[in-house]
Coordinates of C-alpha atoms in Angstrom, one line a residue:
X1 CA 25.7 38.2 19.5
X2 CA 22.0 38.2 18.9
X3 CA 19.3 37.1 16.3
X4 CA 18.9 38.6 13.0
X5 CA 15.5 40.3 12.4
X6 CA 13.7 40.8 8.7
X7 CA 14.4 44.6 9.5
X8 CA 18.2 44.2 9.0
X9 CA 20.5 41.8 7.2
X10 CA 23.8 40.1 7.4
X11 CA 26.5 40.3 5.0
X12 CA 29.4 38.6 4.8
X13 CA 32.5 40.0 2.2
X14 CA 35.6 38.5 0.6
X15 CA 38.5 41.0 0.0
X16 CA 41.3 40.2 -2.6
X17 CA 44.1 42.9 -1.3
X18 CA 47.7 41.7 -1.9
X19 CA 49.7 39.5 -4.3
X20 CA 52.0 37.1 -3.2
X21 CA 55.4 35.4 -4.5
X22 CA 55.3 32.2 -2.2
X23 CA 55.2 28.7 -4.3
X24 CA 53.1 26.9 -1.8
X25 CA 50.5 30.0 -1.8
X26 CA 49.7 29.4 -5.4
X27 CA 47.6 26.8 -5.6
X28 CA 43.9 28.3 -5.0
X29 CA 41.4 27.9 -1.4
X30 CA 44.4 27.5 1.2
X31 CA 43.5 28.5 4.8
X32 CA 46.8 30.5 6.2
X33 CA 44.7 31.8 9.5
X34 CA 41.7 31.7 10.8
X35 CA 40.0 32.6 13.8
X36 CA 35.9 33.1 15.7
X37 CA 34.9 36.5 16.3
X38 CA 32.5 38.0 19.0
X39 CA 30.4 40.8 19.7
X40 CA 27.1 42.1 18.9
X41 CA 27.8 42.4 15.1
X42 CA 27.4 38.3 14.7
X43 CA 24.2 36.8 14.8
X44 CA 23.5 34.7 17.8
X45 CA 25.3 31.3 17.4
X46 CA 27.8 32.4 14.7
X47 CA 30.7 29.6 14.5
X48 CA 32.0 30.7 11.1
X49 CA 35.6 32.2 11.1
X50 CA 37.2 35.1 10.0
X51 CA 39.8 33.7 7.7
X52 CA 42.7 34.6 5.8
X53 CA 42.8 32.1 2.4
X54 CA 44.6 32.2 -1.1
X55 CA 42.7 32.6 -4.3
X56 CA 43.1 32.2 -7.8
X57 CA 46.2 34.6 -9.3
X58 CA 48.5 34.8 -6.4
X59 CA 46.5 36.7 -4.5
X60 CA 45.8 37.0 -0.2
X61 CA 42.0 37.5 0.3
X62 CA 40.2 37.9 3.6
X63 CA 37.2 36.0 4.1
X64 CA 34.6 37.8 7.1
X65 CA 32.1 35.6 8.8
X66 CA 28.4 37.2 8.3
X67 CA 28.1 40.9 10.4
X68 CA 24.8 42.4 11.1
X69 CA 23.7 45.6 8.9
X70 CA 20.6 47.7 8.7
X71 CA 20.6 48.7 5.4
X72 CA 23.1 47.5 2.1
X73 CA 24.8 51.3 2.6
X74 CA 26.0 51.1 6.0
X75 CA 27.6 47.2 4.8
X76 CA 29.0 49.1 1.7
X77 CA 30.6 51.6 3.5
X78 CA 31.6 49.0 6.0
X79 CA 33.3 47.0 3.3
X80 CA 35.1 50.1 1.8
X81 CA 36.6 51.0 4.8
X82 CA 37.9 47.7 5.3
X83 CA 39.1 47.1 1.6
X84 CA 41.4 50.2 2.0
X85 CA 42.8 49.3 5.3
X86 CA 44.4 46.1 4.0
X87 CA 45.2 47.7 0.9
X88 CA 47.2 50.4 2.6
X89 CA 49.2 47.6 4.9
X90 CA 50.5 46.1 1.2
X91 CA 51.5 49.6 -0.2
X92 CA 54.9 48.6 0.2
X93 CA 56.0 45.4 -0.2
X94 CA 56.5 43.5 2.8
X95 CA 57.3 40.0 4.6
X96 CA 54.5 37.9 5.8
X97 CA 56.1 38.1 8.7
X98 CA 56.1 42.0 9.3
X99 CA 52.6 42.5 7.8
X100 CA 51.1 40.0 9.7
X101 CA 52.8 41.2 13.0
X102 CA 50.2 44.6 12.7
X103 CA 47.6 43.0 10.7
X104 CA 46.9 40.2 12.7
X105 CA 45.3 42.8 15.6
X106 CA 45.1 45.5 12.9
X107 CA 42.0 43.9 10.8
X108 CA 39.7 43.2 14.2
X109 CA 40.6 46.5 15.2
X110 CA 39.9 48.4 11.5
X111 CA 36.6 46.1 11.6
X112 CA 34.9 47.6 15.1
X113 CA 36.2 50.8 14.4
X114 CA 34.7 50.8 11.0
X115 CA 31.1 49.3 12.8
X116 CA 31.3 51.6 15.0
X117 CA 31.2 54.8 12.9
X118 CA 28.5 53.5 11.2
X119 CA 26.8 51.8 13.7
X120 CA 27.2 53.8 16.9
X121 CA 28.6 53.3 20.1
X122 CA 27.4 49.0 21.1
X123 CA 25.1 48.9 24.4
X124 CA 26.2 46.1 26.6
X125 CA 29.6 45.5 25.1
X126 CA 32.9 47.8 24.8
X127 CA 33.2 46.8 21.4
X128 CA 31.0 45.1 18.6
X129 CA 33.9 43.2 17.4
X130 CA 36.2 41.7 19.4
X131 CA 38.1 38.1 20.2
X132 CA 37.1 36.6 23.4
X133 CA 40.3 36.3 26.0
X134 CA 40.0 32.4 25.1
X135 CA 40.2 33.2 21.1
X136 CA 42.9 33.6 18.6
X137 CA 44.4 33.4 15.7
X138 CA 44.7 29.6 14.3
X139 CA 47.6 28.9 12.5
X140 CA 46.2 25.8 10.0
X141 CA 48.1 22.6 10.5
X142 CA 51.0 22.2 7.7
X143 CA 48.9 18.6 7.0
X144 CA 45.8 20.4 6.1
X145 CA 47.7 22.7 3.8
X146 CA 50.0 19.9 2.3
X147 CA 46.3 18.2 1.8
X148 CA 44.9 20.8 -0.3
X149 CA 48.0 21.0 -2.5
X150 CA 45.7 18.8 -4.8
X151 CA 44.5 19.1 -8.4
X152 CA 41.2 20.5 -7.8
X153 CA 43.5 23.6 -6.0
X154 CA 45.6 23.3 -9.1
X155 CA 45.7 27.6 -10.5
X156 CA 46.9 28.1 -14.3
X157 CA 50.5 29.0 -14.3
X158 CA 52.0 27.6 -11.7
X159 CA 54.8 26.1 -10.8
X160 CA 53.9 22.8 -9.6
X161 CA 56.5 20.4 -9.4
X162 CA 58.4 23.5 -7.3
X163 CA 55.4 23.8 -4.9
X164 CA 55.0 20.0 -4.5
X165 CA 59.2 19.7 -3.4
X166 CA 58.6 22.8 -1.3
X167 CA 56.1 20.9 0.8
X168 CA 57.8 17.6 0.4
X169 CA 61.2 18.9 2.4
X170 CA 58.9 21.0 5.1
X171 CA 56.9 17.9 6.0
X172 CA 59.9 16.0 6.7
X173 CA 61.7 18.1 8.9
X174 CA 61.7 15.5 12.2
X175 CA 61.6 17.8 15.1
X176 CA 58.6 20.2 14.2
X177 CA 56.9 20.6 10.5
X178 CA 54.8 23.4 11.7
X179 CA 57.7 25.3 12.3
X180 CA 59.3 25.4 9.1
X181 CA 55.7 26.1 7.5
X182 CA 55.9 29.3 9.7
X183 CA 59.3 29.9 8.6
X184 CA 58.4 29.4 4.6
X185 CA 54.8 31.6 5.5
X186 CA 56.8 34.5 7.2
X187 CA 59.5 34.6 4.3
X188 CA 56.6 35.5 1.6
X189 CA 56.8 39.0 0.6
X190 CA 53.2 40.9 -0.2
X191 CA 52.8 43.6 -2.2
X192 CA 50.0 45.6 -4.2
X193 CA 47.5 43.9 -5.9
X194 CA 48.5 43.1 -9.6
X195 CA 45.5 41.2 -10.1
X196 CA 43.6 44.2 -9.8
X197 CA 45.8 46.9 -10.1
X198 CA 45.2 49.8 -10.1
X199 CA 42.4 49.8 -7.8
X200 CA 44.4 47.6 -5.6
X201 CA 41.8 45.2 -4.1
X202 CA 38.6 43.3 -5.6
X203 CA 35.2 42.7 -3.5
X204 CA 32.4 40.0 -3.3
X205 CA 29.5 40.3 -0.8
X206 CA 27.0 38.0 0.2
X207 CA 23.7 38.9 1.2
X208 CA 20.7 36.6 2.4
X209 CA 17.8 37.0 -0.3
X210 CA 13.7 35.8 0.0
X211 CA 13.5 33.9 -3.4
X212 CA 11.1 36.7 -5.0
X213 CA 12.8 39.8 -4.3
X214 CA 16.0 37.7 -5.6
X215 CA 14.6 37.8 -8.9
X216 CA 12.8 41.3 -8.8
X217 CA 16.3 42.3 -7.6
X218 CA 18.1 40.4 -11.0
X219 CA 15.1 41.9 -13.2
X220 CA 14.8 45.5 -11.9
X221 CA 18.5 46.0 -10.9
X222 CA 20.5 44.2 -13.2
X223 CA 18.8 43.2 -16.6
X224 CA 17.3 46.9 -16.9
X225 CA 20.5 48.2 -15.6
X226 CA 22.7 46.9 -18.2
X227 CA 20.1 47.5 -20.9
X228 CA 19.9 51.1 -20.0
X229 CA 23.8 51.7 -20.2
X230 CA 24.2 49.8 -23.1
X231 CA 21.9 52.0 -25.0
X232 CA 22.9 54.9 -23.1
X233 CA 26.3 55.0 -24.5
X234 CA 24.6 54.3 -27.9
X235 CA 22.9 57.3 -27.7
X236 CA 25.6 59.7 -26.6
X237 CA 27.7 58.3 -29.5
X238 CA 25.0 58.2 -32.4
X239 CA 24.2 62.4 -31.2
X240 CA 28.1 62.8 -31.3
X241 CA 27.7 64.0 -27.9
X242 CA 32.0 64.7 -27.9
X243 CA 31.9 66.4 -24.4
X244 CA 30.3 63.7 -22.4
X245 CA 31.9 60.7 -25.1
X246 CA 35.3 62.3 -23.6
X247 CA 34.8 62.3 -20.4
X248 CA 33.0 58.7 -20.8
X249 CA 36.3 57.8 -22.7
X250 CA 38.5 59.2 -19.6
X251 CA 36.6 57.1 -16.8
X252 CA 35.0 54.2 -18.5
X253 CA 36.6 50.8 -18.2
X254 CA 35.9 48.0 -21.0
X255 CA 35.4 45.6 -18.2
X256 CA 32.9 47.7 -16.9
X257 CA 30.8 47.8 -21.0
X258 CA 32.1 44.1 -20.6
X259 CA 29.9 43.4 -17.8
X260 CA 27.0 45.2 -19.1
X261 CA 26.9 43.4 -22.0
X262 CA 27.5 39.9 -20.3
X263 CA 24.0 40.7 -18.3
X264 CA 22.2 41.7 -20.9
X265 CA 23.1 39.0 -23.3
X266 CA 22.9 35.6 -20.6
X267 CA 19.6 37.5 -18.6
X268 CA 18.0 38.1 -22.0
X269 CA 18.7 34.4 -22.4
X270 CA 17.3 33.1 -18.9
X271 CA 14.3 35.7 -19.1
X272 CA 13.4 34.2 -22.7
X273 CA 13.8 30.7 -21.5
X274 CA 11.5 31.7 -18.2
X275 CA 8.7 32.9 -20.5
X276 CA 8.9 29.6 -22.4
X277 CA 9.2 27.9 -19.2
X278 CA 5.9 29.3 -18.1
X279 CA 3.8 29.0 -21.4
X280 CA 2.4 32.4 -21.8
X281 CA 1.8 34.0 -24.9
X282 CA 1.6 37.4 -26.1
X283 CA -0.5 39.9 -23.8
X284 CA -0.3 40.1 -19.8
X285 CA 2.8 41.0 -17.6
X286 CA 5.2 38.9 -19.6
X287 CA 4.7 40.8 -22.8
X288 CA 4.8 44.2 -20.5
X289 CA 8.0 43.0 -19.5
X290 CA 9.2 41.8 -22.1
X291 CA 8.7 44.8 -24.5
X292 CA 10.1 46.8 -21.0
X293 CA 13.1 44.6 -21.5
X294 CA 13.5 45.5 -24.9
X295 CA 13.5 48.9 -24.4
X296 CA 10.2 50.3 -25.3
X297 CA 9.2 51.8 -22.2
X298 CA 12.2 53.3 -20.9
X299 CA 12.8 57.5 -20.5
X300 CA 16.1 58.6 -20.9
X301 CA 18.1 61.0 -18.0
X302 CA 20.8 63.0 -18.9
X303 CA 23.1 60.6 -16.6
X304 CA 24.8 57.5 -18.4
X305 CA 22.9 54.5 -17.1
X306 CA 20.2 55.9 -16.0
X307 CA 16.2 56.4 -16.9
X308 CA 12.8 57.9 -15.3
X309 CA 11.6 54.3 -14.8
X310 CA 14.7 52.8 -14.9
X311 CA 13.5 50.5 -12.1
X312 CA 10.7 48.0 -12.9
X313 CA 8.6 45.7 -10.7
X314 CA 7.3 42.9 -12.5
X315 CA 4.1 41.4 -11.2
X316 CA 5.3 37.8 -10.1
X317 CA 4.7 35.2 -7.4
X318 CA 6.3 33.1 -5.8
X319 CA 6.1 30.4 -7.8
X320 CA 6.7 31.9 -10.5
X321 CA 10.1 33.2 -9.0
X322 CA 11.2 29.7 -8.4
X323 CA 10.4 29.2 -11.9
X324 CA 12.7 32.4 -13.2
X325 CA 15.6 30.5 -10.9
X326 CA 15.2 27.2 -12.7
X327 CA 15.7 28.8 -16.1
X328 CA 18.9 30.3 -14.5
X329 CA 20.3 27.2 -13.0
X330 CA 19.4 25.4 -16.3
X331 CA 21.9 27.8 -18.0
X332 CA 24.5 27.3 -15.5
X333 CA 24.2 24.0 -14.8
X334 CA 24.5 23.4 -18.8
X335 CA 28.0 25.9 -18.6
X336 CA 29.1 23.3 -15.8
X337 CA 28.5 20.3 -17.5
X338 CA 30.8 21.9 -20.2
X339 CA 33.2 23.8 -18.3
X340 CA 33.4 22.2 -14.9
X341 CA 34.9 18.3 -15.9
X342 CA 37.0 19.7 -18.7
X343 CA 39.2 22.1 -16.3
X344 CA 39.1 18.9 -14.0
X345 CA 41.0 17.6 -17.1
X346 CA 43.0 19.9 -17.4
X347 CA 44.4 20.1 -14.1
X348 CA 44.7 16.5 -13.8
X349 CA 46.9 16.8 -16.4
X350 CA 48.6 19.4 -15.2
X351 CA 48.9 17.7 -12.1
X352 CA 50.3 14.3 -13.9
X353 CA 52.6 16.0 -15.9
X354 CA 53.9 18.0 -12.8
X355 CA 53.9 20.9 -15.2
X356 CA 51.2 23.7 -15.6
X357 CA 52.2 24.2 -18.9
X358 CA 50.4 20.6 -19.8
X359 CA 47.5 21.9 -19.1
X360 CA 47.3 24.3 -22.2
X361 CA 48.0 21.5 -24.1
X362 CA 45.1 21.2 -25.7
X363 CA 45.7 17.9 -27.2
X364 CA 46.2 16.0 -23.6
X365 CA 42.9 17.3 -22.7
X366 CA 40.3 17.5 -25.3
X367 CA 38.5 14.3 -26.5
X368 CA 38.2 13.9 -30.0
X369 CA 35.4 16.0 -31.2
X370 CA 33.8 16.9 -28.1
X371 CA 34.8 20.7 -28.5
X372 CA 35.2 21.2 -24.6
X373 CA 38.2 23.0 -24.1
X374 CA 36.5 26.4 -25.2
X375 CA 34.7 25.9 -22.6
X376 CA 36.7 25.8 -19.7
X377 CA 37.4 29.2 -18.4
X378 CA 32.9 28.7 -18.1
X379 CA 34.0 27.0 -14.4
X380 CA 34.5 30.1 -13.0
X381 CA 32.9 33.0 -14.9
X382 CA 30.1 30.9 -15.0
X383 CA 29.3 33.1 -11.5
X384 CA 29.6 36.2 -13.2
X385 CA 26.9 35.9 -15.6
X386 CA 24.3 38.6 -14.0
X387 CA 27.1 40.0 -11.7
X388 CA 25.6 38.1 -9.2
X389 CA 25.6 34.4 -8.1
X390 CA 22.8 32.7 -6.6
X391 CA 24.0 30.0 -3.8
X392 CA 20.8 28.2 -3.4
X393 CA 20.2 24.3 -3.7
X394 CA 17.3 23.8 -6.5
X395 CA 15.6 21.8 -4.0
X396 CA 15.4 24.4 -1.4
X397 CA 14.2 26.4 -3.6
X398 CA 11.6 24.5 -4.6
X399 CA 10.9 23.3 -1.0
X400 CA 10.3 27.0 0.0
X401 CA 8.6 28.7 -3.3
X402 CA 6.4 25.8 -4.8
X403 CA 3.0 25.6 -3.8
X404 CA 2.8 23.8 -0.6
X405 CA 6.1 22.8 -1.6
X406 CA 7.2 22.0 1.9
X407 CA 4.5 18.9 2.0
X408 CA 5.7 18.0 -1.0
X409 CA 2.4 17.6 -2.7
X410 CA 2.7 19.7 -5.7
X411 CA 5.3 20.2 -8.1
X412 CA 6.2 22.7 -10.3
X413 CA 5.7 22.4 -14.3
X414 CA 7.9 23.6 -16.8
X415 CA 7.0 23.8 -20.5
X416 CA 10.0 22.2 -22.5
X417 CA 11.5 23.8 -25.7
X418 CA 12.2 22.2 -28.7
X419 CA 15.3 22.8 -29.7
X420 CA 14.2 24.9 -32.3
X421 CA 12.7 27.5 -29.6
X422 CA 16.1 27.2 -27.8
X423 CA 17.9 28.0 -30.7
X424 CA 16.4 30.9 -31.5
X425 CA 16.7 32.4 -27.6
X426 CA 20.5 32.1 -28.1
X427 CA 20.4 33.3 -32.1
X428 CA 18.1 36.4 -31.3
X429 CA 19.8 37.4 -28.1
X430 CA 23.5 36.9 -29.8
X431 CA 22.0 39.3 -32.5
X432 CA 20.5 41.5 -30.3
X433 CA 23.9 41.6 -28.3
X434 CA 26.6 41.8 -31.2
X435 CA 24.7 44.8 -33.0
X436 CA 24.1 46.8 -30.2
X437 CA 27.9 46.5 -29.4
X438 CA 28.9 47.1 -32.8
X439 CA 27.3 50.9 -32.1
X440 CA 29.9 51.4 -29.7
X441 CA 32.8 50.7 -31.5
X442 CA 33.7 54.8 -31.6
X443 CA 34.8 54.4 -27.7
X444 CA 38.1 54.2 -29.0
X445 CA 39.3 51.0 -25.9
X446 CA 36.8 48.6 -27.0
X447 CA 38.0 45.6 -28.4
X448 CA 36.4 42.7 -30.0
X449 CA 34.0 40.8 -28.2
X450 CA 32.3 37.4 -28.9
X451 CA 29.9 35.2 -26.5
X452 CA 29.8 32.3 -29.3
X453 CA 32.2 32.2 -31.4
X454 CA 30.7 30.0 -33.8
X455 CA 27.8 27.0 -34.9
X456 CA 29.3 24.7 -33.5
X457 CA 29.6 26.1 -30.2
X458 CA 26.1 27.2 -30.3
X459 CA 24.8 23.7 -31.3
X460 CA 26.6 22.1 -28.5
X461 CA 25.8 24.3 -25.6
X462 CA 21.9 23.8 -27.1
X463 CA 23.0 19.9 -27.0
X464 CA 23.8 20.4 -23.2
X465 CA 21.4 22.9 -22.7
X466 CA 18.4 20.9 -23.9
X467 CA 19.7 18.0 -21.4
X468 CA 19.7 19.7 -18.2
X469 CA 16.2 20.6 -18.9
X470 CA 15.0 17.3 -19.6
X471 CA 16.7 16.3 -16.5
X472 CA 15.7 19.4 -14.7
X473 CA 11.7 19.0 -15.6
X474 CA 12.1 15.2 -14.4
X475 CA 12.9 16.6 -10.9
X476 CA 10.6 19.0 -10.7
X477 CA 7.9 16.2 -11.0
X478 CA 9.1 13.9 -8.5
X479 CA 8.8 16.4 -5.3
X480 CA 9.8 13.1 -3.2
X481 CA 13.2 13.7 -4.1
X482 CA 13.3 17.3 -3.4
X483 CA 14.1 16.0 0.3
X484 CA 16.8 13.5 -0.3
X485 CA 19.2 15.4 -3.0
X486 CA 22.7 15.1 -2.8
X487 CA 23.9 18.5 -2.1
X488 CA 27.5 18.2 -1.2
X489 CA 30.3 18.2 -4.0
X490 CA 34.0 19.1 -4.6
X491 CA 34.9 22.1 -6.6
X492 CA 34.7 20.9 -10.1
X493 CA 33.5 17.5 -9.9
X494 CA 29.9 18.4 -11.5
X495 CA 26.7 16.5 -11.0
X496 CA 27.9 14.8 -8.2
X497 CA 24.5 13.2 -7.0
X498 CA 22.9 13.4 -10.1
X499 CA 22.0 17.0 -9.7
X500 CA 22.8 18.3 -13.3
X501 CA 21.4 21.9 -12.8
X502 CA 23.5 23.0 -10.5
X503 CA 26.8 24.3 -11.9
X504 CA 29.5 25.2 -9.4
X505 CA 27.4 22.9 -6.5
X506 CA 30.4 23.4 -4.5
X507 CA 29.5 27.0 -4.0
X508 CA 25.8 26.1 -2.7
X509 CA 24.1 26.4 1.1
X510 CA 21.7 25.7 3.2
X511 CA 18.7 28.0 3.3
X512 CA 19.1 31.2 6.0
X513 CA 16.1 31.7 8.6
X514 CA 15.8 35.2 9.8
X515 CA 12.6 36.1 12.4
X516 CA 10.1 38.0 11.2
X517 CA 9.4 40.6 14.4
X518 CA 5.8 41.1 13.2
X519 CA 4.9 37.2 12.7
X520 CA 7.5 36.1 14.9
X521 CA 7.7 33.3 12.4
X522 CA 11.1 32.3 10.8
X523 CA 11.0 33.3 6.8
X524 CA 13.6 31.8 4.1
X525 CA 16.5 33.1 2.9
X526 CA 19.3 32.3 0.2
X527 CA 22.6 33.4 0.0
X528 CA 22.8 35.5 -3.1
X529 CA 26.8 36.7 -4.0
X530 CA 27.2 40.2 -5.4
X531 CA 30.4 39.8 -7.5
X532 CA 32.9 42.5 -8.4
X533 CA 31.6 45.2 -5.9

């Protein structure tokens, strides 16, 4: 292992491969396996596991610690290699037990192999991943498991009562529990993906971002990105270019127009909100940007989603970075307050009833009038915003980016909308959005889309909106407090602490300190996840 240098990066990945039919297996976040890797790909000190977990729609996903990379290539083709290993040991279906009797050595093995191509042969090791003669595999106690058949870990559809009986009769076998959980584990049959069929497998990655080049990245990379598709595909269709429209038809996934349009319309909202945030009017880099983000400036290649300048540095600072990130937490943390207690609801309902189906029984969960239930499915997706998910506390951030943050002797100011301005953000960019997607209705698989489906909705996410700001700007003037947060909570029990802005806390983490080899100084970084990958 060794220390991680400002010239490279780690990355850690999470691979959905395999469906499952086990009872037990699906409820959501169960450890099956787990176990600590070595070798020069860790950094220096690493004690987080390799791990084999369930996730959400009865899928196996593997879980990697962080591995040492030089540039985001050799992780991606890292990752590739990996994904397709596991999905090629599902292609049939199989027992638990006869995958995991050639997957269990199979993975570590795929993994060095797979570093080592890209990599090279390691220096003082034979191998650059590898489990130490004193390390394997950790079979997670049936407790633990039975533990985490709770309602937070409660997934839509499933057969609750069924899982809770299942779990009931292994726990009370006298001689040895564990051994009739490995008995029930080995008896699950895998096979290929249905989740995310056809590809067969799904990716996240997690990369360690400075603050600034964060939202450079989400500005250059994603907001222009999507933009440039979008209008892309508008042009090809509006010249009745039928040649490439074909061909555009034959490889072009609605999820994939989906996600462009999801950036472009929540982005255009945070980036709105951030120049309202900041108080500048017309003239200087925010007008440059914004009439960039518009479309103005942009030059057209002959390749769909792509332009002469597609890729735009805006003139920022640091703190006004941190500023960017609290107009995106705002956003999420609003969607949580929305989202994030009414699936709780939900699945306590579920959970009482002993029945998923209560749980789409909209009646048992909705308060009178409060509209929440629309919101719900906003506790996940909520991540998927800008395609990527930043996992910083608001406090480190602010601790890190403000100026002289770390003394805690200046705060940073946010200028307040009324709820008029706000309002018109969401209005303009739901106009802007719906219009542009309207011109792409020839692409004869897109359906019907909507962000907001009505006033109502609009009015109260403004409502909730407009709160976590107030609440937001309150903590950004009390730089105190910055130091004594509350950062830990359970999945889907939002605001724990008091912290309102940050929707899905559960997923935040400490900051990341990488040495610089010039300074030889530690510099800051957050965990930033790159979804669908």
């Amino acid at each position: 292992m060794r220390i991680v240098t400002t010239k490279e990066n780690t990355y850690g990945f999470e691979i959905e491969f395999c469906t499952h039919d086990n009872t037990i297996l699906r409820y959501t976040h169960i450890e099956i396996a787990k176990t600590i890797l070595s070798g020069d790909a860790f950094e220096k000190g690493n004690q987080i596991p390799l791990k084999l977990e369930t996730d959400s729609g009865d899928v196996l996903e593997l879980v990697t610690p962080p591995i040492i990379f030089n540039t985001p290539q050799q992780a991606a083709q890292f990752r590739n290699e990996l994904a397709k290993y596991l999905k090629e040991t599902v292609a049939r279906p199989t027992t638990f037990e006869g995958w995991w009797s050639k997957a269990s050595k199979g993975i570590i093995q795929t993994m060095n192999e797979a570093y080592t191509r890209i990599m090279g042969q390691p220096g003082n090791n034979p191998s650059w991943i590898y489990q130490s003669q004193s390390t394997d595999w950790i079979e997670i106690d049936v407790k633990d498991i039975a533990l985490n058949l709770s309602v937070n870990n409660i997934d839509d559809g499933i057969n609750i009562a069924a899982a809770k009986l299942r779990m009931q009769l292994i726990t009370e076998v006298d001689d040895w529990p564990q051994s009739a959980w490995k008995k029930e584990l080995k008896k699950a049959i895998l096979s290929a993906s249905s989740k995310d069929w056809p590809i067969g497998y799904s990716t996240q990655t997690s990369i360690p971002m400075q603050g600034l080049d964060y939202v450079k990245y989400v500005i250059g990379h994603k907001l222009l990105k999507s933009n440039a598709n979008l209008r892309r595909l508008e042009t090809l269709l509006a010249d009745n270019q039928y040649v490439q429209i074909a061909s555009i038809d034959k490889t072009l996934q609605w999820e994939t127009v989906e996600r462009w349009a999801t950036t472009w319309f929540w982005g255009g909202v945070i980036f709105d909100l951030f120049v309202v945030f900041l108080g500048r009017g017309k003239g200087g880099e925010c007008d440059l940007l914004t009439r960039f983000l518009n479309g103005d400036n942009l030059q057209w290649s002959n390749k769909l989603g792509q332009c002469n300048k597609q890729i735009y540095t805006p003139n920022l600072n640091k703190e006004e970075a941190a500023i960017f990130i609290i107009a995106q937490k705002t956003l999420t943390g609003a969607l949580g307050a929305l989202s994030e207690r009414s699936q709780l609801k939900k699945q306590q309902k579920g959970y009482q009833e002993m029945n998923a189906a209560a749980m789409e029984q909209r009646d048992y969960v909705r308060q009178p009038d409060d509209g929440e239930y629309y919101w719900c499915e906003y506790h996940s997706s909520l991540k998927d915003l800008l395609g990527v998910w930043f996992k910083g506390h608001l406090a480190d951030v602010l601790i890190e980016m403000a100026p002289n943050g770390i003394s805690g002797k200046t705060s940073i100011k946010i200028n307040e909308p009324s709820e008029t301005q706000l309002q018109d953000i969401y209005t303009q960019r739901l106009k802007e959005v719906t219009d542009q997607l309207e011109k792409l209705k020839r692409m004869r698989f897109l359906p019907e889309f909507t962000f907001i489906p009505d006033d109502s909705k609009l009015a109260q996410l403004v409502k909730y909106h407009l709160a976590v700001i107030e609440e937001t700007a309150a903590f950004l003037s009390n730089p105190p407090a910055w130091f004594s947060v509350e950062k830990k909570q359970k999945f889907l029990e939002y605001s724990s602490g008091g912290t309102f802005w940050e929707g899905r806390k559960d997923t935040m983490i400490d900051p990341i300190y990488h040495i610089n080899e010039s300074s030889t100084k530690y510099e800051t970084f957050f965990l930033v996840e790159h979804r669908n990958n």
